PDB file of C-alpha atoms in Angstrom:
ATOM      1  CA  MET A   1       0.149   0.250  -0.044  1.00  0.00           C
ATOM      2  CA  THR A   2       1.410   3.269  -0.978  1.00  0.00           C
ATOM      3  CA  GLU A   3       1.619   6.464   1.338  1.00  0.00           C
ATOM      4  CA  ASP A   4      -0.391   9.158   0.864  1.00  0.00           C
ATOM      5  CA  VAL A   5       0.637  12.737   2.530  1.00  0.00           C
ATOM      6  CA  THR A   6      -1.335  15.889   2.443  1.00  0.00           C
ATOM      7  CA  LEU A   7       0.088  19.198   3.617  1.00  0.00           C
ATOM      8  CA  SER A   8      -1.891  22.184   5.275  1.00  0.00           C
ATOM      9  CA  PRO A   9      -5.314  20.189   5.163  1.00  0.00           C
ATOM     10  CA  LEU A  10      -6.520  22.839   8.256  1.00  0.00           C
ATOM     11  CA  GLY A  11      -6.965  26.164   7.352  1.00  0.00           C
ATOM     12  CA  ARG A  12      -7.123  27.398  10.788  1.00  0.00           C
ATOM     13  CA  ALA A  13      -4.190  25.461  12.291  1.00  0.00           C
ATOM     14  CA  ASP A  14      -0.388  27.187  11.875  1.00  0.00           C
ATOM     15  CA  GLY A  15       0.535  23.676  10.212  1.00  0.00           C
ATOM     16  CA  SER A  16      -0.870  20.524   9.667  1.00  0.00           C
ATOM     17  CA  ALA A  17      -0.208  17.895   7.548  1.00  0.00           C
ATOM     18  CA  SER A  18      -2.096  14.156   7.418  1.00  0.00           C
ATOM     19  CA  TYR A  19      -0.419  10.767   6.721  1.00  0.00           C
ATOM     20  CA  ALA A  20      -2.198   7.539   5.370  1.00  0.00           C
ATOM     21  CA  ASN A  21      -0.565   4.074   4.620  1.00  0.00           C
ATOM     22  CA  ASN A  22      -1.176   0.444   5.427  1.00  0.00           C
ATOM     23  CA  GLY A  23      -4.817   0.890   6.810  1.00  0.00           C
ATOM     24  CA  TYR A  24      -3.141   3.999   9.060  1.00  0.00           C
ATOM     25  CA  SER A  25      -5.361   7.374   8.735  1.00  0.00           C
ATOM     26  CA  VAL A  26      -3.549  10.457  10.912  1.00  0.00           C
ATOM     27  CA  ILE A  27      -4.204  13.951  10.841  1.00  0.00           C
ATOM     28  CA  ALA A  28      -1.677  16.343  12.622  1.00  0.00           C
ATOM     29  CA  ALA A  29      -2.475  20.390  13.542  1.00  0.00           C
ATOM     30  CA  VAL A  30       0.775  22.302  15.076  1.00  0.00           C
ATOM     31  CA  ASN A  31      -0.213  25.481  16.764  1.00  0.00           C
ATOM     32  CA  GLY A  32       2.346  28.390  18.229  1.00  0.00           C
ATOM     33  CA  PRO A  33       4.066  29.074  19.908  1.00  0.00           C
ATOM     34  CA  VAL A  34       1.340  30.244  21.734  1.00  0.00           C
ATOM     35  CA  GLU A  35       1.045  31.512  25.298  1.00  0.00           C
ATOM     36  CA  VAL A  36       1.370  29.517  27.771  1.00  0.00           C
ATOM     37  CA  GLN A  37       0.037  29.036  31.582  1.00  0.00           C
ATOM     38  CA  ARG A  38       2.439  30.253  34.741  1.00  0.00           C
ATOM     39  CA  ARG A  39       2.660  26.352  36.152  1.00  0.00           C
ATOM     40  CA  ASP A  40       3.460  24.860  32.728  1.00  0.00           C
ATOM     41  CA  GLU A  41       6.194  27.751  31.418  1.00  0.00           C
ATOM     42  CA  ILE A  42       9.881  26.525  30.697  1.00  0.00           C
ATOM     43  CA  PRO A  43      12.225  29.955  31.183  1.00  0.00           C
ATOM     44  CA  GLU A  44      14.564  29.150  28.561  1.00  0.00           C
ATOM     45  CA  GLU A  45      12.740  27.273  25.909  1.00  0.00           C
ATOM     46  CA  SER A  46       9.032  26.568  24.357  1.00  0.00           C
ATOM     47  CA  ALA A  47       7.063  23.948  25.895  1.00  0.00           C
ATOM     48  CA  ILE A  48       5.826  21.076  24.185  1.00  0.00           C
ATOM     49  CA  ASP A  49       2.437  19.523  24.729  1.00  0.00           C
ATOM     50  CA  VAL A  50       1.417  17.062  22.505  1.00  0.00           C
ATOM     51  CA  VAL A  51      -2.299  15.107  22.220  1.00  0.00           C
ATOM     52  CA  LEU A  52      -3.190  11.583  20.590  1.00  0.00           C
ATOM     53  CA  ARG A  53      -6.959  10.914  19.957  1.00  0.00           C
ATOM     54  CA  PRO A  54      -7.757   7.375  18.735  1.00  0.00           C
ATOM     55  CA  ALA A  55     -10.234   6.438  16.407  1.00  0.00           C
ATOM     56  CA  SER A  56     -12.611   6.029  18.526  1.00  0.00           C
ATOM     57  CA  GLY A  57     -12.967   5.764  22.534  1.00  0.00           C
ATOM     58  CA  VAL A  58     -11.296   7.671  24.915  1.00  0.00           C
ATOM     59  CA  GLY A  59      -7.371   7.184  25.100  1.00  0.00           C
ATOM     60  CA  GLY A  60      -5.315   5.099  27.135  1.00  0.00           C
ATOM     61  CA  VAL A  61      -1.979   4.072  28.704  1.00  0.00           C
ATOM     62  CA  ARG A  62      -0.981   3.352  25.044  1.00  0.00           C
ATOM     63  CA  GLU A  63      -2.095   6.422  23.253  1.00  0.00           C
ATOM     64  CA  ARG A  64       0.294   8.573  26.220  1.00  0.00           C
ATOM     65  CA  HIS A  65       2.930   6.451  25.693  1.00  0.00           C
ATOM     66  CA  LEU A  66       2.903   7.320  22.393  1.00  0.00           C
ATOM     67  CA  GLU A  67       2.287  11.224  23.085  1.00  0.00           C
ATOM     68  CA  SER A  68       5.214  10.967  25.591  1.00  0.00           C
ATOM     69  CA  VAL A  69       7.966   9.412  22.899  1.00  0.00           C
ATOM     70  CA  ILE A  70       6.426  11.820  20.194  1.00  0.00           C
ATOM     71  CA  GLU A  71       6.891  14.578  22.455  1.00  0.00           C
ATOM     72  CA  LYS A  72      11.000  13.498  23.316  1.00  0.00           C
ATOM     73  CA  THR A  73      11.308  13.458  19.359  1.00  0.00           C
ATOM     74  CA  LEU A  74      10.181  16.559  18.193  1.00  0.00           C
ATOM     75  CA  ARG A  75      11.781  18.397  21.106  1.00  0.00           C
ATOM     76  CA  GLN A  76      15.353  17.171  19.656  1.00  0.00           C
ATOM     77  CA  VAL A  77      14.795  19.022  16.237  1.00  0.00           C
ATOM     78  CA  ILE A  78      11.627  22.183  16.847  1.00  0.00           C
ATOM     79  CA  LEU A  79      14.285  25.439  17.671  1.00  0.00           C
ATOM     80  CA  VAL A  80      12.199  25.615  21.344  1.00  0.00           C
ATOM     81  CA  SER A  81      15.314  27.997  22.582  1.00  0.00           C
ATOM     82  CA  ALA A  82      13.983  30.896  20.068  1.00  0.00           C
ATOM     83  CA  HIS A  83      10.836  31.260  21.684  1.00  0.00           C
ATOM     84  CA  PRO A  84      11.223  30.718  25.734  1.00  0.00           C
ATOM     85  CA  ARG A  85       8.139  30.691  27.628  1.00  0.00           C
ATOM     86  CA  THR A  86       5.826  30.146  25.386  1.00  0.00           C
ATOM     87  CA  LEU A  87       3.959  26.764  24.461  1.00  0.00           C
ATOM     88  CA  ILE A  88       3.735  24.656  20.939  1.00  0.00           C
ATOM     89  CA  GLN A  89       0.492  22.583  20.839  1.00  0.00           C
ATOM     90  CA  ILE A  90       0.478  19.534  18.538  1.00  0.00           C
ATOM     91  CA  THR A  91      -2.564  17.329  18.408  1.00  0.00           C
ATOM     92  CA  LEU A  92      -2.801  14.277  16.088  1.00  0.00           C
ATOM     93  CA  GLN A  93      -6.172  12.446  15.619  1.00  0.00           C
ATOM     94  CA  VAL A  94      -6.152   9.201  14.611  1.00  0.00           C
ATOM     95  CA  ILE A  95      -9.011   8.840  11.766  1.00  0.00           C
ATOM     96  CA  ALA A  96      -8.285   5.092  10.753  1.00  0.00           C
ATOM     97  CA  SER A  97      -6.416   2.321  12.139  1.00  0.00           C
ATOM     98  CA  PRO A  98      -6.481  -1.391  11.776  1.00  0.00           C
ATOM     99  CA  ASP A  99      -7.538  -3.631  14.380  1.00  0.00           C
ATOM    100  CA  ASP A 100      -5.710  -4.931  17.454  1.00  0.00           C
ATOM    101  CA  SER A 101      -2.160  -3.525  15.489  1.00  0.00           C
ATOM    102  CA  LYS A 102       0.418  -2.713  17.542  1.00  0.00           C
ATOM    103  CA  ALA A 103       2.113  -0.417  14.863  1.00  0.00           C
ATOM    104  CA  SER A 104       3.003   3.163  16.345  1.00  0.00           C
ATOM    105  CA  ASN A 105       4.692   4.658  13.244  1.00  0.00           C
ATOM    106  CA  GLY A 106       1.227   6.432  11.677  1.00  0.00           C
ATOM    107  CA  PRO A 107       0.908   9.230  14.651  1.00  0.00           C
ATOM    108  CA  HIS A 108       4.709   9.700  14.245  1.00  0.00           C
ATOM    109  CA  GLN A 109       5.248   9.835  10.623  1.00  0.00           C
ATOM    110  CA  SER A 110       2.454  12.211  10.437  1.00  0.00           C
ATOM    111  CA  ALA A 111       3.487  14.590  13.202  1.00  0.00           C
ATOM    112  CA  SER A 112       6.805  14.462  11.381  1.00  0.00           C
ATOM    113  CA  VAL A 113       5.617  15.445   8.311  1.00  0.00           C
ATOM    114  CA  SER A 114       4.100  18.653  10.163  1.00  0.00           C
ATOM    115  CA  ILE A 115       7.194  19.660  11.687  1.00  0.00           C
ATOM    116  CA  SER A 116       9.407  17.538   9.074  1.00  0.00           C
ATOM    117  CA  GLN A 117      12.075  14.746   9.600  1.00  0.00           C
ATOM    118  CA  GLU A 118      12.209  11.105   8.397  1.00  0.00           C
ATOM    119  CA  GLY A 119      10.749   7.555  10.363  1.00  0.00           C
ATOM    120  CA  ALA A 120      10.458   4.263   9.646  1.00  0.00           C
ATOM    121  CA  THR A 121       8.939   0.682  11.007  1.00  0.00           C
ATOM    122  CA  LEU A 122      10.573  -2.796  10.575  1.00  0.00           C
ATOM    123  CA  SER A 123       9.153  -6.050  11.731  1.00  0.00           C
ATOM    124  CA  TRP A 124      11.433  -9.176  11.953  1.00  0.00           C
ATOM    125  CA  SER A 125       9.753 -12.795  11.393  1.00  0.00           C
ATOM    126  CA  GLY A 126      12.427 -14.963  10.143  1.00  0.00           C
ATOM    127  CA  GLU A 127      13.114 -12.026   7.462  1.00  0.00           C
ATOM    128  CA  LEU A 128      13.126  -8.340   7.632  1.00  0.00           C
ATOM    129  CA  ILE A 129      10.352  -6.266   6.315  1.00  0.00           C
ATOM    130  CA  PHE A 130      10.137  -2.123   6.226  1.00  0.00           C
ATOM    131  CA  ASP A 131       6.554  -0.867   6.843  1.00  0.00           C
ATOM    132  CA  PRO A 132       5.016  -4.220   7.587  1.00  0.00           C
ATOM    133  CA  ALA A 133       0.824  -4.913   7.007  1.00  0.00           C
ATOM    134  CA  ALA A 134      -0.695  -5.005  10.714  1.00  0.00           C
ATOM    135  CA  ARG A 135      -1.375  -8.717   9.757  1.00  0.00           C
ATOM    136  CA  ILE A 136       2.266  -8.934   9.247  1.00  0.00           C
ATOM    137  CA  VAL A 137       2.898  -6.777  12.782  1.00  0.00           C
ATOM    138  CA  GLU A 138       0.596  -8.998  14.683  1.00  0.00           C
ATOM    139  CA  LYS A 139       2.620 -12.291  14.059  1.00  0.00           C
ATOM    140  CA  ALA A 140       5.764 -10.717  13.981  1.00  0.00           C
ATOM    141  CA  ALA A 141       8.733 -11.768  16.738  1.00  0.00           C
ATOM    142  CA  SER A 142       9.942  -8.058  17.354  1.00  0.00           C
ATOM    143  CA  LEU A 143       8.234  -4.370  16.130  1.00  0.00           C
ATOM    144  CA  HIS A 144      10.992  -1.483  15.695  1.00  0.00           C
ATOM    145  CA  VAL A 145      10.136   2.123  15.115  1.00  0.00           C
ATOM    146  CA  LEU A 146      13.036   3.950  14.045  1.00  0.00           C
ATOM    147  CA  ALA A 147      13.540   7.734  13.019  1.00  0.00           C
ATOM    148  CA  PHE A 148      16.425   9.982  12.003  1.00  0.00           C
ATOM    149  CA  SER A 149      16.880  13.970  11.579  1.00  0.00           C
ATOM    150  CA  SER A 150      17.964  15.406   8.325  1.00  0.00           C
ATOM    151  CA  LEU A 151      21.545  15.470   9.914  1.00  0.00           C
ATOM    152  CA  GLY A 152      21.075  11.473  10.178  1.00  0.00           C
ATOM    153  CA  ASP A 153      20.937  11.861  13.849  1.00  0.00           C
ATOM    154  CA  ILE A 154      19.035   8.697  15.459  1.00  0.00           C
ATOM    155  CA  LEU A 155      15.802  10.531  17.491  1.00  0.00           C
ATOM    156  CA  VAL A 156      14.015   7.368  17.879  1.00  0.00           C
ATOM    157  CA  ALA A 157      14.723   4.013  18.802  1.00  0.00           C
ATOM    158  CA  GLU A 158      11.933   2.534  19.730  1.00  0.00           C
ATOM    159  CA  SER A 159      11.551  -1.981  19.917  1.00  0.00           C
ATOM    160  CA  GLU A 160       9.762  -4.461  21.342  1.00  0.00           C
ATOM    161  CA  GLY A 161       9.707  -8.391  21.265  1.00  0.00           C
ATOM    162  CA  THR A 162      12.539 -11.155  20.862  1.00  0.00           C
ATOM    163  CA  PHE A 163      15.701 -10.088  18.761  1.00  0.00           C
ATOM    164  CA  ASP A 164      19.566  -9.799  18.872  1.00  0.00           C
ATOM    165  CA  MET A 165      21.909  -7.955  18.189  1.00  0.00           C
ATOM    166  CA  ASP A 166      22.547  -9.043  14.563  1.00  0.00           C
ATOM    167  CA  ILE A 167      19.188  -8.198  13.928  1.00  0.00           C
ATOM    168  CA  TRP A 168      19.246  -4.615  15.423  1.00  0.00           C
ATOM    169  CA  ASP A 169      22.156  -4.072  13.181  1.00  0.00           C
ATOM    170  CA  GLN A 170      20.139  -5.488  10.089  1.00  0.00           C
ATOM    171  CA  VAL A 171      17.145  -3.073  11.595  1.00  0.00           C
ATOM    172  CA  TYR A 172      19.364   0.184  11.398  1.00  0.00           C
ATOM    173  CA  ALA A 173      20.999  -0.653   8.394  1.00  0.00           C
ATOM    174  CA  MET A 174      17.366  -0.909   6.432  1.00  0.00           C
ATOM    175  CA  ALA A 175      16.184   1.660   8.104  1.00  0.00           C
ATOM    176  CA  GLU A 176      18.987   4.386   7.689  1.00  0.00           C
ATOM    177  CA  LYS A 177      18.918   3.253   4.026  1.00  0.00           C
ATOM    178  CA  HIS A 178      14.872   4.042   3.505  1.00  0.00           C
ATOM    179  CA  CYS A 179      15.070   6.685   5.898  1.00  0.00           C
ATOM    180  CA  ARG A 180      18.008   8.816   4.459  1.00  0.00           C
ATOM    181  CA  THR A 181      19.303   9.711   1.426  1.00  0.00           C
ATOM    182  CA  LEU A 182      23.321   8.650   1.460  1.00  0.00           C
ATOM    183  CA  ASP A 183      24.121  10.666  -0.955  1.00  0.00           C
ATOM    184  CA  PRO A 184      24.191  14.009   0.124  1.00  0.00           C
ATOM    185  CA  GLY A 185      25.002  15.316  -3.519  1.00  0.00           C
ATOM    186  CA  ALA A 186      21.802  13.874  -4.706  1.00  0.00           C
ATOM    187  CA  PRO A 187      19.030  15.497  -6.228  1.00  0.00           C
ATOM    188  CA  ALA A 188      15.542  15.353  -4.131  1.00  0.00           C
ATOM    189  CA  ARG A 189      13.150  13.497  -6.251  1.00  0.00           C
ATOM    190  CA  MET A 190       9.892  16.111  -6.490  1.00  0.00           C
ATOM    191  CA  ALA A 191       6.609  14.490  -5.392  1.00  0.00           C
ATOM    192  CA  ASP A 192       2.846  16.310  -4.730  1.00  0.00           C
ATOM    193  CA  VAL A 193       0.834  14.541  -2.100  1.00  0.00           C
ATOM    194  CA  ASP A 194       1.415  10.597  -3.242  1.00  0.00           C
ATOM    195  CA  MET A 195       4.588   9.067  -3.073  1.00  0.00           C
ATOM    196  CA  GLU A 196       3.543   6.388  -5.183  1.00  0.00           C
ATOM    197  CA  SER A 197       6.198   7.668  -7.770  1.00  0.00           C
ATOM    198  CA  SER A 198       9.154   7.498  -5.656  1.00  0.00           C
ATOM    199  CA  LYS A 199       9.077   4.044  -3.885  1.00  0.00           C
ATOM    200  CA  SER A 200      12.962   4.053  -5.079  1.00  0.00           C
ATOM    201  CA  ALA A 201      13.023   7.404  -3.148  1.00  0.00           C
ATOM    202  CA  SER A 202      13.988   7.726   0.271  1.00  0.00           C
ATOM    203  CA  LEU A 203      11.961   8.818   2.762  1.00  0.00           C
ATOM    204  CA  GLU A 204      14.177  12.199   2.736  1.00  0.00           C
ATOM    205  CA  ASP A 205      13.693  12.502  -0.899  1.00  0.00           C
ATOM    206  CA  SER A 206       9.829  12.005  -0.514  1.00  0.00           C
ATOM    207  CA  LEU A 207       9.760  14.781   2.153  1.00  0.00           C
ATOM    208  CA  LYS A 208      11.955  17.085   0.674  1.00  0.00           C
ATOM    209  CA  GLY A 209      10.162  16.517  -2.375  1.00  0.00           C
ATOM    210  CA  ILE A 210       6.176  17.401  -1.325  1.00  0.00           C
ATOM    211  CA  ILE A 211       7.799  20.748   0.994  1.00  0.00           C
ATOM    212  CA  GLU A 212       9.120  21.845  -2.310  1.00  0.00           C
ATOM    213  CA  GLY A 213       6.558  21.360  -4.374  1.00  0.00           C
ATOM    214  CA  LYS A 214       4.146  22.904  -1.789  1.00  0.00           C
ATOM    215  CA  VAL A 215       6.803  26.238  -1.177  1.00  0.00           C
ATOM    216  CA  ALA A 216       6.505  26.280  -4.868  1.00  0.00           C
ATOM    217  CA  ARG A 217       2.918  26.796  -5.276  1.00  0.00           C
ATOM    218  CA  GLU A 218       2.756  28.983  -3.023  1.00  0.00           C
ATOM    219  CA  TYR A 219       5.008  31.399  -4.127  1.00  0.00           C
ATOM    220  CA  ARG A 220       4.139  30.778  -7.919  1.00  0.00           C
ATOM    221  CA  TRP A 221       2.449  34.330  -7.719  1.00  0.00           C
ATOM    222  CA  LYS A 222       5.891  36.141  -7.672  1.00  0.00           C
ATOM    223  CA  GLU A 223       7.064  35.026 -10.812  1.00  0.00           C
ATOM    224  CA  SER A 224       3.180  35.743 -12.798  1.00  0.00           C
TER     225      SER A 224
END
């Protein structure tokens, strides 16, 4: 199943993105910096508030854990020191989710596209599978979620299940291959809202192409 990304689907948010893949559909909204309550104020940087809402029902322990992972990840890429004593709000709404799925990269990817970085989900069950479907995730011996910054720093390394260091080395190598442009001199592949035409491109290439396309459309009036 191909990934589908849309930038700025919400007109009233400062930034927004939607992400759909493998049965997941998530929309993210970013607002800020805005005024923060005194009890949440951080003197030297922005506070980050992440809210994850499930497709149905009320969020529980799983959602709170994902909120914590996403908040810690985004704190490493947002310039929080540029706006001290303010708040950046990130709201993720799961629109659709495979039943009983353990995969957690849908919400992470949507937030990532809103603020820009690359992430990947992999599973291991005799063979390593990149971006596995929900039915494969349920049978996997282990599941791994990794995210990289544009500079190649690893921001997230979440794993569960049974695996050894040899498998982890393979996971890291495959995630880096799919997420990052290992040749920094290679041009980014242009994309619009569908990643289907760039399956062979890295997520970094695809994300750059999507953002470049959006900027080109928004500034087209200057060229006329």
